[in-house]
Amino acid sequence: MRQLIARRLLQTIPLLLFVSIACFALIKLAPGDPVLSFVTPNMHPEDIERIRHNLGLDKPAYIQYLLWLKELFQGNLGYSLINHQPVMDQILDRLPATAGLMGCAIALAVLIAIPLGLTAGANRNRWQDKIINLISYIGISVPLFYLAILLIYLFAIELHWLPIMGMRTIGVESPWDVIKHGILPCSVLAFGFLSVYVRYIRSSTIGQLNEDYVQIQYAFGATRRQVLFRHVMKHVLLPVITLLGMSMADLVTGAIVTETVFSWPGIGSLGMTAVKGMDYPVIMGITLFSALFLILGNLLADILYGFADPRIKSTR
Amino acid sequence: MRKSIPALLTLIILAVVISACSGNNNGNTAGNNSEASPSNTAAADQAKDGGNLILGVQADPVILNPIYAGDRVSLTIDQALYAPLFQVNNGKKTFYLADSLEPSADNLTYTLKLKSGLTWHDGQPLTADDVVFTFDSILDEKQNSFFRENLIIGGKPIQAVKVDDTTVEFKLPQVNPAFEATLVQLTPIPKHIFEGEANIEKSTKNNTPVGSGAFKFKEYKTGEYVTLERFDNYFAGKPHLDSITYRVAKDANAANLALQNGEINVKYLDPQDVSTIESTGNFDIQAYSEGRLAYLLFNEDSDTGALKKKEVRQAISYALNREELIQTVYGSSDYADPAKSFVTPDGLFHHNDVTSYDNDVDKAKELLASAGESNLKLRFIVSSGNKAQEAAALYIQQKLKAVGITVELQSMDASAYGQKFTDLKSKDYELSYAGYIMGYDPDAYRILYTTGANSNYARYSNPEVDKLFDQGAGEADATKRGEAYQQLQKIIADDAVIYPVGYTKTIVAIDKRYGGLEEAVLKPVVIFEDPSKLYMK
């Protein structure tokens, strides 16, 4: 086991390197110029050139990449081209907002998706299944920003229960206030996640119900409910672990669209601003972070798999 | 069939939800009205103290330091945080930190007198030393201020010299009437804070700025808001409001909802949103000139050379109808004044009485025939998602068809568009719909219209125009200067270098519970010139 983890961790390094090269190349191939984002028409050409030079943007792209890499090996993600703040600080500054929001959304989604998926799978093609399917279709097909605006209309404008945007009421520092601001974005994101999770859990449930052990349990006189929640659920949770592993990256990248609509001060909206301004150190920083967490998430899922299902461990 | 049932149900449910929302919206509007009216009638006319204002901004400020701020949000916040030396409106100066500014007889020295007893937000005195320090920091190449070249005339820097605590002399290497316009943009930063900083731009001191304006820094939550609070020792008298908060609202639709809900009190509006916001009856909708010209660009140096001949450019101009175009693009003539000159109305020596190319299809055809052009094909680049550009392009395409010119629209993403537009070597298009804000001194327009200049997107070249710009820049006599610029406006209109469309307006919605808009002076980019005058009714 320890060997496995060490090997996987070592594999991360070339993988991250590859991700960073691909990301950098894409940014440089895309049209646009970071300097343009702060050029005003009445700026002198000499000033523009001087700024370009000071930012190192007049060097060839591969040199820019190597310089960036050199900084990275010294544990430095560089400075934003736009506001000159350290990229690491900016990401860490926004991490709690994003991790909190995404963590809640994913947890909520899993908690709701498991019973829904089990019910749908156990009642395949019956009315329960159809309703749950419908909900999940809506979640998959309706764009989340649209759903967000609908919810804002309903809960903020009509009912005045919840605030429209931001993470805090201005000047207020209380956890309850943050929670109140988080309810809408969290629900929107959870709905998006759960619609996908339900599909997985449903099909997994259908598969499990055909297994021999289910028939045996019935033969021993177990009720449907007992079979479903005591035995089938354990097996169904396996794919959920994979899903959660893949969602680890979401914890640090956030949700660009939802964060933007709700003006949630997370990494998603930081990334959005960076992309608009071609601010490559910030884009690279966020990409690396998310790649790292995706890899770690998958590793974690694999390790958990071993614990959850000894059959997998023994075949390794 | 079975599969389509859930889809159908989805549609029905959505339709019900949407109609319910829009229906309820009207009811809610009425509710808000009745809530707001008692407070409105109770409001006295004189300014009261207290209250907070929340202003919606689209992004985080880039840097709260006026010698680096170039983005709209930073400039807006800096306007409240740092007092300027003086401001100019319709050619008249309003003095803030400065008491007077006098040029010498030879126009080579300007003497700036500061008000006495000025202080920074931390209580330290604000003196001539701060002004000189700011000036020198901008000139220092290592400090990376993009304002530097403005302080250099003919290759030599302007010098700032302290005479006494409240007097600074600026020594110019040569006569430069545009210098006053430069000083307007020079906002002092505190010497005692930044002295000795190797790189002011990266300094962490910018995160807790110490300014001199009506409001002092209180709190900045990244991605959320910046709050400023009243500065009691403000030289022009204690501000009325307790605080101003600049709230980051990235999504325009959500921000408009927040405006209606009272989570935001002041916000820019797009023309298409005006009627919705206005119908609530809770907002003052102000449309004011932002000193911007929207125009149709003619790229004279495209690979086909189609627009090289001025007759062709004139023909295109005659084929269009300015009023219709404004109506189409801005929804109403309220949001843009018809433009004929390349200088905006707030600019010195603005002169709109030049060749205007009023719609005349026959004349357009005649001009094309005389130029020997037929079956012209032009490429029009459009930044996709930019509503103004898209609307203008479609209108122009249809109008030019009537005179036998085929326009091919090339839509591209915003950054690709920006790159193509600003690259003076790109030859694969002829037309584009663009705009600029150049400030009030007409010398600024030199970079747009002189031969080989860095922003000469029309690739226009006329030795006479180059000469007149040089004349205007070095002429201290206002009458002679004015003549040069009037002549310029005439030549550029006659040559149809661009087709000026409209002097566009900024539209701002301000919650009716706030007053003092007139005294605060609505201003392009920064919204309020002097936010200390705003009050809650």
JSON list of N, CA and C in Angstrom, two decimals, chain A residues 152-205:
[
{"chain": "A", "resi": 152, "resn": "ILE", "atom": "N", "xyz": [-33.00, 33.35, -7.31]},
{"chain": "A", "resi": 152, "resn": "ILE", "atom": "CA", "xyz": [-32.84, 34.71, -6.79]},
{"chain": "A", "resi": 152, "resn": "ILE", "atom": "C", "xyz": [-34.19, 35.42, -6.84]},
{"chain": "A", "resi": 153, "resn": "TYR", "atom": "N", "xyz": [-34.87, 35.27, -7.98]},
{"chain": "A", "resi": 153, "resn": "TYR", "atom": "CA", "xyz": [-36.19, 35.89, -8.13]},
{"chain": "A", "resi": 153, "resn": "TYR", "atom": "C", "xyz": [-37.13, 35.45, -7.00]},
{"chain": "A", "resi": 154, "resn": "LEU", "atom": "N", "xyz": [-37.14, 34.14, -6.82]},
{"chain": "A", "resi": 154, "resn": "LEU", "atom": "CA", "xyz": [-38.10, 33.57, -5.89]},
{"chain": "A", "resi": 154, "resn": "LEU", "atom": "C", "xyz": [-37.77, 33.93, -4.44]},
{"chain": "A", "resi": 155, "resn": "PHE", "atom": "N", "xyz": [-36.54, 33.65, -4.02]},
{"chain": "A", "resi": 155, "resn": "PHE", "atom": "CA", "xyz": [-36.22, 33.74, -2.60]},
{"chain": "A", "resi": 155, "resn": "PHE", "atom": "C", "xyz": [-35.70, 35.10, -2.16]},
{"chain": "A", "resi": 156, "resn": "ALA", "atom": "N", "xyz": [-35.13, 35.87, -3.09]},
{"chain": "A", "resi": 156, "resn": "ALA", "atom": "CA", "xyz": [-34.60, 37.17, -2.69]},
{"chain": "A", "resi": 156, "resn": "ALA", "atom": "C", "xyz": [-35.56, 38.30, -3.05]},
{"chain": "A", "resi": 157, "resn": "ILE", "atom": "N", "xyz": [-36.08, 38.26, -4.27]},
{"chain": "A", "resi": 157, "resn": "ILE", "atom": "CA", "xyz": [-36.92, 39.38, -4.72]},
{"chain": "A", "resi": 157, "resn": "ILE", "atom": "C", "xyz": [-38.36, 39.20, -4.22]},
{"chain": "A", "resi": 158, "resn": "GLU", "atom": "N", "xyz": [-38.92, 38.00, -4.40]},
{"chain": "A", "resi": 158, "resn": "GLU", "atom": "CA", "xyz": [-40.32, 37.79, -4.02]},
{"chain": "A", "resi": 158, "resn": "GLU", "atom": "C", "xyz": [-40.50, 37.65, -2.52]},
{"chain": "A", "resi": 159, "resn": "LEU", "atom": "N", "xyz": [-39.75, 36.72, -1.96]},
{"chain": "A", "resi": 159, "resn": "LEU", "atom": "CA", "xyz": [-40.00, 36.37, -0.56]},
{"chain": "A", "resi": 159, "resn": "LEU", "atom": "C", "xyz": [-39.13, 37.16, 0.43]},
{"chain": "A", "resi": 160, "resn": "HIS", "atom": "N", "xyz": [-38.07, 37.76, -0.09]},
{"chain": "A", "resi": 160, "resn": "HIS", "atom": "CA", "xyz": [-37.16, 38.52, 0.78]},
{"chain": "A", "resi": 160, "resn": "HIS", "atom": "C", "xyz": [-36.57, 37.67, 1.90]},
{"chain": "A", "resi": 161, "resn": "TRP", "atom": "N", "xyz": [-36.40, 36.39, 1.65]},
{"chain": "A", "resi": 161, "resn": "TRP", "atom": "CA", "xyz": [-35.85, 35.52, 2.69]},
{"chain": "A", "resi": 161, "resn": "TRP", "atom": "C", "xyz": [-34.33, 35.57, 2.70]},
{"chain": "A", "resi": 162, "resn": "LEU", "atom": "N", "xyz": [-33.77, 35.66, 1.51]},
{"chain": "A", "resi": 162, "resn": "LEU", "atom": "CA", "xyz": [-32.32, 35.51, 1.38]},
{"chain": "A", "resi": 162, "resn": "LEU", "atom": "C", "xyz": [-31.72, 36.65, 0.57]},
{"chain": "A", "resi": 163, "resn": "PRO", "atom": "N", "xyz": [-30.45, 36.96, 0.83]},
{"chain": "A", "resi": 163, "resn": "PRO", "atom": "CA", "xyz": [-29.78, 38.01, 0.05]},
{"chain": "A", "resi": 163, "resn": "PRO", "atom": "C", "xyz": [-29.44, 37.53, -1.35]},
{"chain": "A", "resi": 164, "resn": "ILE", "atom": "N", "xyz": [-29.23, 38.47, -2.28]},
{"chain": "A", "resi": 164, "resn": "ILE", "atom": "CA", "xyz": [-28.98, 38.13, -3.68]},
{"chain": "A", "resi": 164, "resn": "ILE", "atom": "C", "xyz": [-27.54, 37.74, -3.91]},
{"chain": "A", "resi": 165, "resn": "MET", "atom": "N", "xyz": [-26.64, 38.49, -3.33]},
{"chain": "A", "resi": 165, "resn": "MET", "atom": "CA", "xyz": [-25.25, 38.28, -3.75]},
{"chain": "A", "resi": 165, "resn": "MET", "atom": "C", "xyz": [-24.26, 38.48, -2.62]},
{"chain": "A", "resi": 166, "resn": "GLY", "atom": "N", "xyz": [-23.04, 38.06, -2.89]},
{"chain": "A", "resi": 166, "resn": "GLY", "atom": "CA", "xyz": [-21.96, 38.24, -1.94]},
{"chain": "A", "resi": 166, "resn": "GLY", "atom": "C", "xyz": [-21.92, 37.12, -0.93]},
{"chain": "A", "resi": 167, "resn": "MET", "atom": "N", "xyz": [-20.96, 37.23, 0.01]},
{"chain": "A", "resi": 167, "resn": "MET", "atom": "CA", "xyz": [-20.80, 36.20, 1.02]},
{"chain": "A", "resi": 167, "resn": "MET", "atom": "C", "xyz": [-21.15, 36.74, 2.40]},
{"chain": "A", "resi": 168, "resn": "ARG", "atom": "N", "xyz": [-21.28, 38.07, 2.49]},
{"chain": "A", "resi": 168, "resn": "ARG", "atom": "CA", "xyz": [-21.50, 38.71, 3.77]},
{"chain": "A", "resi": 168, "resn": "ARG", "atom": "C", "xyz": [-22.34, 39.95, 3.56]},
{"chain": "A", "resi": 169, "resn": "THR", "atom": "N", "xyz": [-23.08, 40.33, 4.58]},
{"chain": "A", "resi": 169, "resn": "THR", "atom": "CA", "xyz": [-23.66, 41.65, 4.60]},
{"chain": "A", "resi": 169, "resn": "THR", "atom": "C", "xyz": [-22.50, 42.59, 4.94]},
{"chain": "A", "resi": 170, "resn": "ILE", "atom": "N", "xyz": [-22.49, 43.75, 4.30]},
{"chain": "A", "resi": 170, "resn": "ILE", "atom": "CA", "xyz": [-21.34, 44.64, 4.47]},
{"chain": "A", "resi": 170, "resn": "ILE", "atom": "C", "xyz": [-21.09, 44.94, 5.94]},
{"chain": "A", "resi": 171, "resn": "GLY", "atom": "N", "xyz": [-19.88, 44.67, 6.38]},
{"chain": "A", "resi": 171, "resn": "GLY", "atom": "CA", "xyz": [-19.48, 44.99, 7.74]},
{"chain": "A", "resi": 171, "resn": "GLY", "atom": "C", "xyz": [-19.91, 43.98, 8.79]},
{"chain": "A", "resi": 172, "resn": "VAL", "atom": "N", "xyz": [-20.67, 42.96, 8.39]},
{"chain": "A", "resi": 172, "resn": "VAL", "atom": "CA", "xyz": [-21.15, 41.98, 9.37]},
{"chain": "A", "resi": 172, "resn": "VAL", "atom": "C", "xyz": [-20.21, 40.76, 9.38]},
{"chain": "A", "resi": 173, "resn": "GLU", "atom": "N", "xyz": [-19.79, 40.34, 10.56]},
{"chain": "A", "resi": 173, "resn": "GLU", "atom": "CA", "xyz": [-18.89, 39.19, 10.66]},
{"chain": "A", "resi": 173, "resn": "GLU", "atom": "C", "xyz": [-19.56, 38.11, 11.50]},
{"chain": "A", "resi": 174, "resn": "SER", "atom": "N", "xyz": [-20.51, 37.39, 10.92]},
{"chain": "A", "resi": 174, "resn": "SER", "atom": "CA", "xyz": [-21.09, 36.31, 11.73]},
{"chain": "A", "resi": 174, "resn": "SER", "atom": "C", "xyz": [-21.28, 35.09, 10.84]},
{"chain": "A", "resi": 175, "resn": "PRO", "atom": "N", "xyz": [-21.05, 33.91, 11.41]},
{"chain": "A", "resi": 175, "resn": "PRO", "atom": "CA", "xyz": [-21.19, 32.68, 10.62]},
{"chain": "A", "resi": 175, "resn": "PRO", "atom": "C", "xyz": [-22.60, 32.55, 10.04]},
{"chain": "A", "resi": 176, "resn": "TRP", "atom": "N", "xyz": [-23.59, 32.95, 10.81]},
{"chain": "A", "resi": 176, "resn": "TRP", "atom": "CA", "xyz": [-24.97, 32.81, 10.35]},
{"chain": "A", "resi": 176, "resn": "TRP", "atom": "C", "xyz": [-25.21, 33.64, 9.10]},
{"chain": "A", "resi": 177, "resn": "ASP", "atom": "N", "xyz": [-24.59, 34.83, 9.06]},
{"chain": "A", "resi": 177, "resn": "ASP", "atom": "CA", "xyz": [-24.72, 35.71, 7.90]},
{"chain": "A", "resi": 177, "resn": "ASP", "atom": "C", "xyz": [-24.12, 35.05, 6.66]},
{"chain": "A", "resi": 178, "resn": "VAL", "atom": "N", "xyz": [-22.96, 34.42, 6.85]},
{"chain": "A", "resi": 178, "resn": "VAL", "atom": "CA", "xyz": [-22.31, 33.74, 5.72]},
{"chain": "A", "resi": 178, "resn": "VAL", "atom": "C", "xyz": [-23.18, 32.58, 5.25]},
{"chain": "A", "resi": 179, "resn": "ILE", "atom": "N", "xyz": [-23.74, 31.83, 6.20]},
{"chain": "A", "resi": 179, "resn": "ILE", "atom": "CA", "xyz": [-24.61, 30.70, 5.83]},
{"chain": "A", "resi": 179, "resn": "ILE", "atom": "C", "xyz": [-25.80, 31.19, 5.02]},
{"chain": "A", "resi": 180, "resn": "LYS", "atom": "N", "xyz": [-26.40, 32.29, 5.48]},
{"chain": "A", "resi": 180, "resn": "LYS", "atom": "CA", "xyz": [-27.56, 32.84, 4.79]},
{"chain": "A", "resi": 180, "resn": "LYS", "atom": "C", "xyz": [-27.22, 33.19, 3.35]},
{"chain": "A", "resi": 181, "resn": "HIS", "atom": "N", "xyz": [-26.03, 33.77, 3.17]},
{"chain": "A", "resi": 181, "resn": "HIS", "atom": "CA", "xyz": [-25.61, 34.12, 1.82]},
{"chain": "A", "resi": 181, "resn": "HIS", "atom": "C", "xyz": [-25.27, 32.88, 1.00]},
{"chain": "A", "resi": 182, "resn": "GLY", "atom": "N", "xyz": [-24.90, 31.82, 1.72]},
{"chain": "A", "resi": 182, "resn": "GLY", "atom": "CA", "xyz": [-24.46, 30.62, 1.00]},
{"chain": "A", "resi": 182, "resn": "GLY", "atom": "C", "xyz": [-25.59, 29.71, 0.56]},
{"chain": "A", "resi": 183, "resn": "ILE", "atom": "N", "xyz": [-26.78, 29.87, 1.15]},
{"chain": "A", "resi": 183, "resn": "ILE", "atom": "CA", "xyz": [-27.86, 28.91, 0.87]},
{"chain": "A", "resi": 183, "resn": "ILE", "atom": "C", "xyz": [-28.18, 28.81, -0.62]},
{"chain": "A", "resi": 184, "resn": "LEU", "atom": "N", "xyz": [-28.37, 29.94, -1.27]},
{"chain": "A", "resi": 184, "resn": "LEU", "atom": "CA", "xyz": [-28.75, 29.89, -2.69]},
{"chain": "A", "resi": 184, "resn": "LEU", "atom": "C", "xyz": [-27.65, 29.31, -3.58]},
{"chain": "A", "resi": 185, "resn": "PRO", "atom": "N", "xyz": [-26.42, 29.86, -3.53]},
{"chain": "A", "resi": 185, "resn": "PRO", "atom": "CA", "xyz": [-25.39, 29.26, -4.40]},
{"chain": "A", "resi": 185, "resn": "PRO", "atom": "C", "xyz": [-25.16, 27.79, -4.09]},
{"chain": "A", "resi": 186, "resn": "CYS", "atom": "N", "xyz": [-25.21, 27.43, -2.81]},
{"chain": "A", "resi": 186, "resn": "CYS", "atom": "CA", "xyz": [-24.99, 26.04, -2.42]},
{"chain": "A", "resi": 186, "resn": "CYS", "atom": "C", "xyz": [-26.10, 25.15, -3.00]},
{"chain": "A", "resi": 187, "resn": "SER", "atom": "N", "xyz": [-27.35, 25.60, -2.92]},
{"chain": "A", "resi": 187, "resn": "SER", "atom": "CA", "xyz": [-28.45, 24.79, -3.45]},
{"chain": "A", "resi": 187, "resn": "SER", "atom": "C", "xyz": [-28.31, 24.60, -4.94]},
{"chain": "A", "resi": 188, "resn": "VAL", "atom": "N", "xyz": [-27.96, 25.68, -5.63]},
{"chain": "A", "resi": 188, "resn": "VAL", "atom": "CA", "xyz": [-27.83, 25.59, -7.09]},
{"chain": "A", "resi": 188, "resn": "VAL", "atom": "C", "xyz": [-26.76, 24.56, -7.45]},
{"chain": "A", "resi": 189, "resn": "LEU", "atom": "N", "xyz": [-25.60, 24.68, -6.80]},
{"chain": "A", "resi": 189, "resn": "LEU", "atom": "CA", "xyz": [-24.50, 23.76, -7.11]},
{"chain": "A", "resi": 189, "resn": "LEU", "atom": "C", "xyz": [-24.86, 22.33, -6.72]},
{"chain": "A", "resi": 190, "resn": "ALA", "atom": "N", "xyz": [-25.49, 22.17, -5.54]},
{"chain": "A", "resi": 190, "resn": "ALA", "atom": "CA", "xyz": [-25.85, 20.84, -5.07]},
{"chain": "A", "resi": 190, "resn": "ALA", "atom": "C", "xyz": [-26.81, 20.18, -6.06]},
{"chain": "A", "resi": 191, "resn": "PHE", "atom": "N", "xyz": [-27.73, 20.97, -6.58]},
{"chain": "A", "resi": 191, "resn": "PHE", "atom": "CA", "xyz": [-28.69, 20.44, -7.55]},
{"chain": "A", "resi": 191, "resn": "PHE", "atom": "C", "xyz": [-27.96, 19.92, -8.80]},
{"chain": "A", "resi": 192, "resn": "GLY", "atom": "N", "xyz": [-26.97, 20.71, -9.23]},
{"chain": "A", "resi": 192, "resn": "GLY", "atom": "CA", "xyz": [-26.18, 20.29, -10.38]},
{"chain": "A", "resi": 192, "resn": "GLY", "atom": "C", "xyz": [-25.46, 18.98, -10.13]},
{"chain": "A", "resi": 193, "resn": "PHE", "atom": "N", "xyz": [-24.80, 18.89, -8.99]},
{"chain": "A", "resi": 193, "resn": "PHE", "atom": "CA", "xyz": [-24.06, 17.67, -8.66]},
{"chain": "A", "resi": 193, "resn": "PHE", "atom": "C", "xyz": [-24.99, 16.48, -8.48]},
{"chain": "A", "resi": 194, "resn": "LEU", "atom": "N", "xyz": [-26.07, 16.71, -7.74]},
{"chain": "A", "resi": 194, "resn": "LEU", "atom": "CA", "xyz": [-26.90, 15.57, -7.36]},
{"chain": "A", "resi": 194, "resn": "LEU", "atom": "C", "xyz": [-27.58, 14.95, -8.58]},
{"chain": "A", "resi": 195, "resn": "SER", "atom": "N", "xyz": [-27.87, 15.77, -9.57]},
{"chain": "A", "resi": 195, "resn": "SER", "atom": "CA", "xyz": [-28.50, 15.24, -10.78]},
{"chain": "A", "resi": 195, "resn": "SER", "atom": "C", "xyz": [-27.60, 14.21, -11.44]},
{"chain": "A", "resi": 196, "resn": "VAL", "atom": "N", "xyz": [-26.30, 14.48, -11.40]},
{"chain": "A", "resi": 196, "resn": "VAL", "atom": "CA", "xyz": [-25.36, 13.52, -11.99]},
{"chain": "A", "resi": 196, "resn": "VAL", "atom": "C", "xyz": [-25.20, 12.31, -11.07]},
{"chain": "A", "resi": 197, "resn": "TYR", "atom": "N", "xyz": [-25.03, 12.56, -9.78]},
{"chain": "A", "resi": 197, "resn": "TYR", "atom": "CA", "xyz": [-24.84, 11.46, -8.83]},
{"chain": "A", "resi": 197, "resn": "TYR", "atom": "C", "xyz": [-26.02, 10.48, -8.87]},
{"chain": "A", "resi": 198, "resn": "VAL", "atom": "N", "xyz": [-27.23, 11.02, -8.93]},
{"chain": "A", "resi": 198, "resn": "VAL", "atom": "CA", "xyz": [-28.41, 10.16, -8.92]},
{"chain": "A", "resi": 198, "resn": "VAL", "atom": "C", "xyz": [-28.36, 9.15, -10.06]},
{"chain": "A", "resi": 199, "resn": "ARG", "atom": "N", "xyz": [-27.93, 9.61, -11.24]},
{"chain": "A", "resi": 199, "resn": "ARG", "atom": "CA", "xyz": [-27.86, 8.71, -12.39]},
{"chain": "A", "resi": 199, "resn": "ARG", "atom": "C", "xyz": [-26.92, 7.54, -12.11]},
{"chain": "A", "resi": 200, "resn": "TYR", "atom": "N", "xyz": [-25.78, 7.83, -11.53]},
{"chain": "A", "resi": 200, "resn": "TYR", "atom": "CA", "xyz": [-24.80, 6.79, -11.23]},
{"chain": "A", "resi": 200, "resn": "TYR", "atom": "C", "xyz": [-25.38, 5.80, -10.21]},
{"chain": "A", "resi": 201, "resn": "ILE", "atom": "N", "xyz": [-25.93, 6.37, -9.14]},
{"chain": "A", "resi": 201, "resn": "ILE", "atom": "CA", "xyz": [-26.40, 5.51, -8.06]},
{"chain": "A", "resi": 201, "resn": "ILE", "atom": "C", "xyz": [-27.57, 4.66, -8.53]},
{"chain": "A", "resi": 202, "resn": "ARG", "atom": "N", "xyz": [-28.43, 5.24, -9.36]},
{"chain": "A", "resi": 202, "resn": "ARG", "atom": "CA", "xyz": [-29.57, 4.49, -9.86]},
{"chain": "A", "resi": 202, "resn": "ARG", "atom": "C", "xyz": [-29.11, 3.28, -10.67]},
{"chain": "A", "resi": 203, "resn": "SER", "atom": "N", "xyz": [-28.20, 3.52, -11.62]},
{"chain": "A", "resi": 203, "resn": "SER", "atom": "CA", "xyz": [-27.80, 2.38, -12.47]},
{"chain": "A", "resi": 203, "resn": "SER", "atom": "C", "xyz": [-27.03, 1.35, -11.66]},
{"chain": "A", "resi": 204, "resn": "SER", "atom": "N", "xyz": [-26.24, 1.84, -10.70]},
{"chain": "A", "resi": 204, "resn": "SER", "atom": "CA", "xyz": [-25.52, 0.91, -9.86]},
{"chain": "A", "resi": 204, "resn": "SER", "atom": "C", "xyz": [-26.50, 0.05, -9.04]},
{"chain": "A", "resi": 205, "resn": "THR", "atom": "N", "xyz": [-27.56, 0.67, -8.54]},
{"chain": "A", "resi": 205, "resn": "THR", "atom": "CA", "xyz": [-28.57, -0.05, -7.77]},
{"chain": "A", "resi": 205, "resn": "THR", "atom": "C", "xyz": [-29.23, -1.13, -8.62]}
]
